[in-house]
Tab-separated table of N, CA and C in Angstrom:
chain	number	residue	atom	x	y	z
V	1	MET	N	-6.959	23.643	-25.544
V	1	MET	CA	-7.888	23.383	-24.490
V	1	MET	C	-7.118	22.820	-23.289
V	2	ALA	N	-7.390	23.377	-22.104
V	2	ALA	CA	-6.714	22.919	-20.888
V	2	ALA	C	-7.332	21.606	-20.426
V	3	ARG	N	-6.493	20.776	-19.886
V	3	ARG	CA	-6.964	19.470	-19.396
V	3	ARG	C	-6.663	19.345	-17.905
V	4	ALA	N	-7.513	18.609	-17.249
V	4	ALA	CA	-7.307	18.359	-15.822
V	4	ALA	C	-6.137	17.417	-15.642
V	5	PRO	N	-5.406	17.557	-14.537
V	5	PRO	CA	-4.288	16.638	-14.288
V	5	PRO	C	-4.794	15.218	-14.066
V	6	LEU	N	-3.972	14.280	-14.438
V	6	LEU	CA	-4.296	12.868	-14.253
V	6	LEU	C	-4.195	12.530	-12.762
V	7	VAL	N	-5.228	11.951	-12.239
V	7	VAL	CA	-5.232	11.557	-10.829
V	7	VAL	C	-4.654	10.161	-10.741
V	8	THR	N	-3.557	10.039	-9.999
V	8	THR	CA	-2.890	8.738	-9.907
V	8	THR	C	-2.865	8.173	-8.491
V	9	SER	N	-3.430	8.918	-7.543
V	9	SER	CA	-3.370	8.394	-6.178
V	9	SER	C	-4.388	7.276	-6.004
V	10	GLN	N	-4.004	6.279	-5.274
V	10	GLN	CA	-4.841	5.118	-5.001
V	10	GLN	C	-5.175	5.107	-3.519
V	11	PRO	N	-6.286	4.489	-3.150
V	11	PRO	CA	-6.541	4.356	-1.712
V	11	PRO	C	-5.437	3.516	-1.084
V	12	PRO	N	-5.154	3.758	0.179
V	12	PRO	CA	-4.114	2.967	0.829
V	12	PRO	C	-4.490	1.489	0.873
V	13	ASP	N	-3.476	0.657	0.915
V	13	ASP	CA	-3.722	-0.784	1.013
V	13	ASP	C	-4.415	-1.094	2.332
V	14	PRO	N	-5.255	-2.118	2.338
V	14	PRO	CA	-5.883	-2.525	3.597
V	14	PRO	C	-4.825	-2.908	4.632
V	15	THR	N	-5.125	-2.609	5.877
V	15	THR	CA	-4.238	-2.911	6.992
V	15	THR	C	-4.935	-3.873	7.935
V	16	VAL	N	-4.302	-4.989	8.233
V	16	VAL	CA	-4.860	-5.924	9.215
V	16	VAL	C	-4.543	-5.366	10.595
V	17	VAL	N	-5.581	-5.004	11.336
V	17	VAL	CA	-5.417	-4.448	12.673
V	17	VAL	C	-5.498	-5.555	13.724
V	18	TYR	N	-6.411	-6.530	13.489
V	18	TYR	CA	-6.609	-7.611	14.461
V	18	TYR	C	-7.156	-8.814	13.737
V	19	VAL	N	-6.602	-9.992	14.032
V	19	VAL	CA	-7.120	-11.227	13.456
V	19	VAL	C	-6.846	-12.374	14.427
V	20	THR	N	-7.825	-13.263	14.544
V	20	THR	CA	-7.636	-14.480	15.350
V	20	THR	C	-7.819	-15.678	14.446
V	21	GLY	N	-7.046	-16.717	14.705
V	21	GLY	CA	-7.218	-17.960	13.977
V	21	GLY	C	-8.429	-18.687	14.525
V	22	PRO	N	-8.848	-19.753	13.906
V	22	PRO	CA	-9.987	-20.487	14.457
V	22	PRO	C	-9.731	-20.869	15.916
V	23	GLN	N	-10.660	-20.509	16.775
V	23	GLN	CA	-10.516	-20.770	18.200
V	23	GLN	C	-11.874	-21.100	18.797
V	24	ALA	N	-11.863	-21.678	19.988
V	24	ALA	CA	-13.087	-21.943	20.732
V	24	ALA	C	-13.278	-20.815	21.730
V	25	ILE	N	-14.519	-20.341	21.831
V	25	ILE	CA	-14.843	-19.267	22.770
V	25	ILE	C	-16.033	-19.707	23.616
V	26	SER	N	-15.870	-19.629	24.937
V	26	SER	CA	-16.969	-19.965	25.836
V	26	SER	C	-17.146	-18.915	26.928
V	27	ALA	N	-16.391	-17.827	26.840
V	27	ALA	CA	-16.485	-16.757	27.832
V	27	ALA	C	-16.309	-15.406	27.151
V	28	SER	N	-16.814	-14.374	27.772
V	28	SER	CA	-16.679	-13.011	27.251
V	28	SER	C	-15.221	-12.568	27.328
V	29	GLY	N	-14.833	-11.633	26.478
V	29	GLY	CA	-13.466	-11.122	26.484
V	29	GLY	C	-13.301	-9.980	25.510
V	30	ASP	N	-12.053	-9.571	25.311
V	30	ASP	CA	-11.762	-8.525	24.340
V	30	ASP	C	-10.351	-8.684	23.805
V	31	SER	N	-10.063	-7.947	22.766
V	31	SER	CA	-8.765	-8.027	22.089
V	31	SER	C	-7.662	-7.310	22.844
V	32	GLY	N	-8.018	-6.483	23.798
V	32	GLY	CA	-7.058	-5.566	24.389
V	32	GLY	C	-6.980	-4.339	23.495
V	33	ALA	N	-6.261	-3.330	23.933
V	33	ALA	CA	-6.156	-2.085	23.168
V	33	ALA	C	-5.432	-2.318	21.851
V	34	LEU	N	-6.010	-1.792	20.769
V	34	LEU	CA	-5.433	-1.916	19.428
V	34	LEU	C	-5.065	-0.538	18.904
V	35	ASN	N	-3.936	-0.435	18.231
V	35	ASN	CA	-3.528	0.827	17.610
V	35	ASN	C	-4.339	1.014	16.327
V	36	THR	N	-5.293	1.923	16.345
V	36	THR	CA	-6.116	2.205	15.170
V	36	THR	C	-5.833	3.588	14.596
V	37	SER	N	-4.688	4.166	14.960
V	37	SER	CA	-4.361	5.517	14.519
V	37	SER	C	-4.095	5.616	13.023
V	38	GLY	N	-3.780	4.509	12.368
V	38	GLY	CA	-3.454	4.544	10.937
V	38	GLY	C	-4.633	4.264	10.018
V	39	ILE	N	-5.853	4.169	10.571
V	39	ILE	CA	-7.001	3.849	9.719
V	39	ILE	C	-8.127	4.856	9.961
V	40	ALA	N	-8.942	5.062	8.940
V	40	ALA	CA	-10.096	5.955	9.050
V	40	ALA	C	-11.418	5.184	8.984
V	41	ALA	N	-11.379	3.994	8.395
V	41	ALA	CA	-12.557	3.154	8.258
V	41	ALA	C	-12.111	1.694	8.329
V	42	ALA	N	-13.046	0.807	8.666
V	42	ALA	CA	-12.667	-0.603	8.817
V	42	ALA	C	-13.858	-1.518	8.583
V	43	LEU	N	-13.528	-2.788	8.426
V	43	LEU	CA	-14.520	-3.851	8.341
V	43	LEU	C	-14.207	-4.835	9.457
V	44	LEU	N	-15.199	-5.100	10.315
V	44	LEU	CA	-15.068	-6.082	11.385
V	44	LEU	C	-15.943	-7.274	11.024
V	45	SER	N	-15.338	-8.464	10.960
V	45	SER	CA	-16.101	-9.668	10.616
V	45	SER	C	-15.824	-10.768	11.626
V	46	VAL	N	-16.854	-11.593	11.859
V	46	VAL	CA	-16.772	-12.716	12.787
V	46	VAL	C	-17.409	-13.922	12.107
V	47	PHE	N	-16.700	-15.050	12.111
V	47	PHE	CA	-17.215	-16.299	11.570
V	47	PHE	C	-17.212	-17.340	12.677
V	48	VAL	N	-18.277	-18.151	12.738
V	48	VAL	CA	-18.411	-19.203	13.730
V	48	VAL	C	-18.720	-20.503	12.999
V	49	ALA	N	-17.957	-21.555	13.300
V	49	ALA	CA	-18.196	-22.866	12.677
V	49	ALA	C	-19.334	-23.610	13.353
V	50	GLY	N	-19.396	-23.544	14.691
V	50	GLY	CA	-20.430	-24.270	15.410
V	50	GLY	C	-20.740	-23.637	16.747
V	51	ALA	N	-21.932	-23.925	17.259
V	51	ALA	CA	-22.350	-23.400	18.562
V	51	ALA	C	-23.088	-24.502	19.319
V	52	THR	N	-22.801	-24.611	20.623
V	52	THR	CA	-23.492	-25.586	21.464
V	52	THR	C	-23.957	-24.895	22.737
V	53	GLY	N	-24.816	-25.578	23.475
V	53	GLY	CA	-25.365	-25.039	24.708
V	53	GLY	C	-26.830	-24.699	24.512
V	54	THR	N	-27.438	-24.212	25.574
V	54	THR	CA	-28.834	-23.798	25.521
V	54	THR	C	-28.885	-22.298	25.257
V	55	THR	N	-29.548	-21.922	24.203
V	55	THR	CA	-29.644	-20.528	23.729
V	55	THR	C	-28.287	-19.804	23.726
V	56	PRO	N	-27.283	-20.379	23.038
V	56	PRO	CA	-25.986	-19.703	22.994
V	56	PRO	C	-26.068	-18.420	22.166
V	57	SER	N	-25.321	-17.421	22.585
V	57	SER	CA	-25.286	-16.153	21.858
V	57	SER	C	-23.887	-15.560	21.967
V	58	LEU	N	-23.372	-15.119	20.831
V	58	LEU	CA	-22.061	-14.447	20.773
V	58	LEU	C	-22.303	-13.065	20.174
V	59	ALA	N	-22.218	-12.041	21.010
V	59	ALA	CA	-22.389	-10.656	20.569
V	59	ALA	C	-21.001	-10.020	20.469
V	60	VAL	N	-20.733	-9.317	19.370
V	60	VAL	CA	-19.417	-8.722	19.137
V	60	VAL	C	-19.588	-7.215	18.928
V	61	TYR	N	-18.666	-6.449	19.512
V	61	TYR	CA	-18.729	-4.989	19.479
V	61	TYR	C	-17.366	-4.413	19.076
V	62	PHE	N	-17.383	-3.199	18.528
V	62	PHE	CA	-16.147	-2.445	18.320
V	62	PHE	C	-16.257	-1.197	19.172
V	63	ASP	N	-15.251	-0.990	20.022
V	63	ASP	CA	-15.212	0.165	20.915
V	63	ASP	C	-14.017	1.038	20.563
V	64	VAL	N	-14.165	2.346	20.784
V	64	VAL	CA	-13.033	3.262	20.670
V	64	VAL	C	-12.823	3.912	22.024
V	65	GLN	N	-11.604	4.372	22.250
V	65	GLN	CA	-11.286	5.019	23.515
V	65	GLN	C	-11.312	6.529	23.308
V	66	ASP	N	-12.050	7.239	24.153
V	66	ASP	CA	-12.116	8.688	24.006
V	66	ASP	C	-10.921	9.348	24.694
V	67	ALA	N	-10.866	10.668	24.631
V	67	ALA	CA	-9.723	11.404	25.181
V	67	ALA	C	-9.582	11.236	26.692
V	68	ALA	N	-10.664	10.889	27.385
V	68	ALA	CA	-10.612	10.693	28.831
V	68	ALA	C	-10.310	9.256	29.209
V	69	GLY	N	-10.122	8.377	28.197
V	69	GLY	CA	-9.794	6.981	28.466
V	69	GLY	C	-10.987	6.060	28.603
V	70	GLN	N	-12.193	6.577	28.360
V	70	GLN	CA	-13.407	5.758	28.459
V	70	GLN	C	-13.640	5.007	27.150
V	71	TRP	N	-14.164	3.787	27.240
V	71	TRP	CA	-14.490	3.000	26.050
V	71	TRP	C	-15.909	3.317	25.597
V	72	ILE	N	-16.055	3.626	24.310
V	72	ILE	CA	-17.339	3.962	23.707
V	72	ILE	C	-17.633	2.945	22.608
V	73	THR	N	-18.774	2.279	22.675
V	73	THR	CA	-19.155	1.303	21.644
V	73	THR	C	-19.658	2.055	20.414
V	74	THR	N	-19.023	1.809	19.274
V	74	THR	CA	-19.412	2.487	18.031
V	74	THR	C	-19.990	1.538	16.996
V	75	ALA	N	-19.857	0.234	17.199
V	75	ALA	CA	-20.447	-0.734	16.268
V	75	ALA	C	-20.860	-1.977	17.037
V	76	THR	N	-22.060	-2.466	16.711
V	76	THR	CA	-22.595	-3.685	17.313
V	76	THR	C	-22.966	-4.636	16.188
V	77	LEU	N	-22.352	-5.801	16.165
V	77	LEU	CA	-22.685	-6.803	15.150
V	77	LEU	C	-23.924	-7.577	15.585
V	78	THR	N	-24.641	-8.121	14.624
V	78	THR	CA	-25.780	-8.986	14.927
V	78	THR	C	-25.270	-10.195	15.699
V	79	ALA	N	-25.914	-10.513	16.816
V	79	ALA	CA	-25.482	-11.641	17.643
V	79	ALA	C	-25.570	-12.943	16.859
V	80	ILE	N	-24.588	-13.804	17.056
V	80	ILE	CA	-24.548	-15.122	16.405
V	80	ILE	C	-25.065	-16.148	17.409
V	81	THR	N	-26.051	-16.947	16.978
V	81	THR	CA	-26.675	-17.922	17.888
V	81	THR	C	-26.558	-19.360	17.391
V	82	SER	N	-25.946	-19.545	16.220
V	82	SER	CA	-25.780	-20.892	15.672
V	82	SER	C	-24.588	-20.883	14.727
V	83	GLY	N	-24.161	-22.065	14.330
V	83	GLY	CA	-23.048	-22.144	13.401
V	83	GLY	C	-23.277	-23.273	12.426
V	84	PRO	N	-22.746	-23.165	11.228
V	84	PRO	CA	-21.899	-22.066	10.769
V	84	PRO	C	-22.724	-20.802	10.523
V	85	ASN	N	-22.088	-19.674	10.847
V	85	ASN	CA	-22.751	-18.389	10.717
V	85	ASN	C	-21.695	-17.283	10.742
V	86	PHE	N	-22.094	-16.072	10.368
V	86	PHE	CA	-21.167	-14.948	10.401
V	86	PHE	C	-21.930	-13.653	10.623
V	87	ALA	N	-21.182	-12.616	11.005
V	87	ALA	CA	-21.718	-11.268	11.142
V	87	ALA	C	-20.596	-10.302	10.801
V	88	PHE	N	-20.964	-9.111	10.337
V	88	PHE	CA	-19.947	-8.105	10.032
V	88	PHE	C	-20.527	-6.711	10.202
V	89	ALA	N	-19.639	-5.723	10.296
V	89	ALA	CA	-20.046	-4.324	10.402
V	89	ALA	C	-18.998	-3.441	9.756
V	90	GLU	N	-19.450	-2.370	9.124
V	90	GLU	CA	-18.565	-1.325	8.623
V	90	GLU	C	-18.363	-0.325	9.753
V	91	ILE	N	-17.140	0.162	9.879
V	91	ILE	CA	-16.819	1.065	10.984
V	91	ILE	C	-16.166	2.320	10.406
V	92	GLY	N	-16.549	3.471	10.926
V	92	GLY	CA	-15.942	4.726	10.507
V	92	GLY	C	-16.927	5.656	9.857
V	93	PRO	N	-16.444	6.796	9.355
V	93	PRO	CA	-17.339	7.773	8.728
V	93	PRO	C	-18.152	7.130	7.605
V	94	GLY	N	-19.402	7.488	7.532
V	94	GLY	CA	-20.257	6.913	6.512
V	94	GLY	C	-21.013	5.702	7.007
V	95	SER	N	-20.634	5.159	8.152
V	95	SER	CA	-21.341	3.996	8.698
V	95	SER	C	-21.856	4.323	10.097
V	96	GLY	N	-22.568	5.418	10.184
V	96	GLY	CA	-23.090	5.857	11.472
V	96	GLY	C	-22.457	7.149	11.932
V	97	GLY	N	-21.407	7.573	11.244
V	97	GLY	CA	-20.785	8.838	11.561
V	97	GLY	C	-19.736	8.809	12.649
V	98	TYR	N	-19.482	7.647	13.248
V	98	TYR	CA	-18.492	7.572	14.310
V	98	TYR	C	-17.081	7.611	13.738
V	99	LEU	N	-16.218	8.327	14.391
V	99	LEU	CA	-14.819	8.359	14.001
V	99	LEU	C	-14.056	7.278	14.740
V	100	ILE	N	-13.012	6.800	14.108
V	100	ILE	CA	-12.120	5.848	14.768
V	100	ILE	C	-11.027	6.662	15.444
V	101	THR	N	-10.907	6.513	16.739
V	101	THR	CA	-9.866	7.225	17.464
V	101	THR	C	-8.555	6.450	17.334
V	102	GLY	N	-7.520	6.867	18.018
V	102	GLY	CA	-6.221	6.210	17.926
V	102	GLY	C	-6.149	4.860	18.601
V	103	THR	N	-7.132	4.555	19.464
V	103	THR	CA	-7.155	3.277	20.168
V	103	THR	C	-8.546	2.676	20.086
V	104	GLY	N	-8.610	1.407	19.693
V	104	GLY	CA	-9.886	0.700	19.606
V	104	GLY	C	-9.722	-0.694	20.187
V	105	ARG	N	-10.826	-1.421	20.228
V	105	ARG	CA	-10.773	-2.823	20.673
V	105	ARG	C	-11.977	-3.565	20.098
V	106	VAL	N	-11.799	-4.865	19.941
V	106	VAL	CA	-12.896	-5.764	19.599
V	106	VAL	C	-13.285	-6.440	20.906
V	107	ARG	N	-14.597	-6.459	21.196
V	107	ARG	CA	-15.085	-7.019	22.457
V	107	ARG	C	-16.213	-7.995	22.145
V	108	TRP	N	-16.259	-9.104	22.893
V	108	TRP	CA	-17.332	-10.072	22.680
V	108	TRP	C	-17.951	-10.475	24.011
V	109	VAL	N	-19.265	-10.741	23.941
V	109	VAL	CA	-20.029	-11.147	25.116
V	109	VAL	C	-20.718	-12.460	24.780
V	110	VAL	N	-20.446	-13.478	25.602
V	110	VAL	CA	-21.031	-14.804	25.425
V	110	VAL	C	-22.126	-14.965	26.474
V	111	SER	N	-23.288	-15.452	26.035
V	111	SER	CA	-24.378	-15.703	26.976
V	111	SER	C	-25.100	-16.993	26.609
V	112	GLY	N	-25.925	-17.465	27.532
V	112	GLY	CA	-26.637	-18.720	27.370
V	112	GLY	C	-26.252	-19.660	28.502
V	113	THR	N	-26.771	-20.881	28.445
V	113	THR	CA	-26.429	-21.900	29.431
V	113	THR	C	-25.375	-22.819	28.831
V	114	THR	N	-24.208	-22.864	29.450
V	114	THR	CA	-23.026	-23.595	28.974
V	114	THR	C	-22.776	-23.365	27.469
V	115	PRO	N	-22.696	-22.095	27.039
V	115	PRO	CA	-22.479	-21.813	25.621
V	115	PRO	C	-21.029	-22.071	25.211
V	116	SER	N	-20.844	-22.512	23.991
V	116	SER	CA	-19.514	-22.698	23.434
V	116	SER	C	-19.597	-22.493	21.923
V	117	PHE	N	-18.634	-21.759	21.404
V	117	PHE	CA	-18.558	-21.490	19.971
V	117	PHE	C	-17.222	-22.018	19.465
V	118	THR	N	-17.251	-22.785	18.392
V	118	THR	CA	-16.026	-23.370	17.848
V	118	THR	C	-15.714	-22.754	16.493
V	119	GLY	N	-14.427	-22.818	16.130
V	119	GLY	CA	-13.982	-22.308	14.843
V	119	GLY	C	-14.235	-20.824	14.681
V	120	VAL	N	-14.092	-20.065	15.753
V	120	VAL	CA	-14.367	-18.632	15.704
V	120	VAL	C	-13.150	-17.878	15.155
V	121	THR	N	-13.367	-17.085	14.118
V	121	THR	CA	-12.340	-16.179	13.618
V	121	THR	C	-12.912	-14.758	13.666
V	122	MET	N	-12.072	-13.824	14.088
V	122	MET	CA	-12.451	-12.415	14.103
V	122	MET	C	-11.392	-11.656	13.317
V	123	SER	N	-11.847	-10.677	12.549
V	123	SER	CA	-10.933	-9.920	11.706
V	123	SER	C	-11.346	-8.462	11.666
V	124	LEU	N	-10.388	-7.569	11.913
V	124	LEU	CA	-10.584	-6.125	11.792
V	124	LEU	C	-9.573	-5.638	10.766
V	125	ILE	N	-10.085	-5.205	9.618
V	125	ILE	CA	-9.227	-4.729	8.539
V	125	ILE	C	-9.592	-3.288	8.256
V	126	GLY	N	-8.593	-2.417	8.257
V	126	GLY	CA	-8.845	-0.982	8.076
V	126	GLY	C	-8.154	-0.414	6.864
V	127	ARG	N	-8.520	0.817	6.598
V	127	ARG	CA	-7.928	1.555	5.462
V	127	ARG	C	-7.958	3.012	5.820
């Protein structure tokens, strides 16, 4: 009786694409362009230790750059309005159908009256 060959390939090890240590954030910003050419899917997570101000909000997005150089938002995390708190999103095929192009970025928008977020860590891990 013929037998199927033994499958020995494993998924690639996770790759850290972007990570920040605990930091304070009080203004909008982004990671700058990130090389995402080596990943097909990713997990973007954000943790906040504390939030102050009147109606503080930290919205985090994952954008990819298209062939014309335009930034396209492909993932939107649930806005964080208090701490400790966290939000995360799966990125790539199977999580909305968006492909990860060769260049991506993590972007955040801070809103509210004198908002400040402490102990903020952001992590983009791909495979």
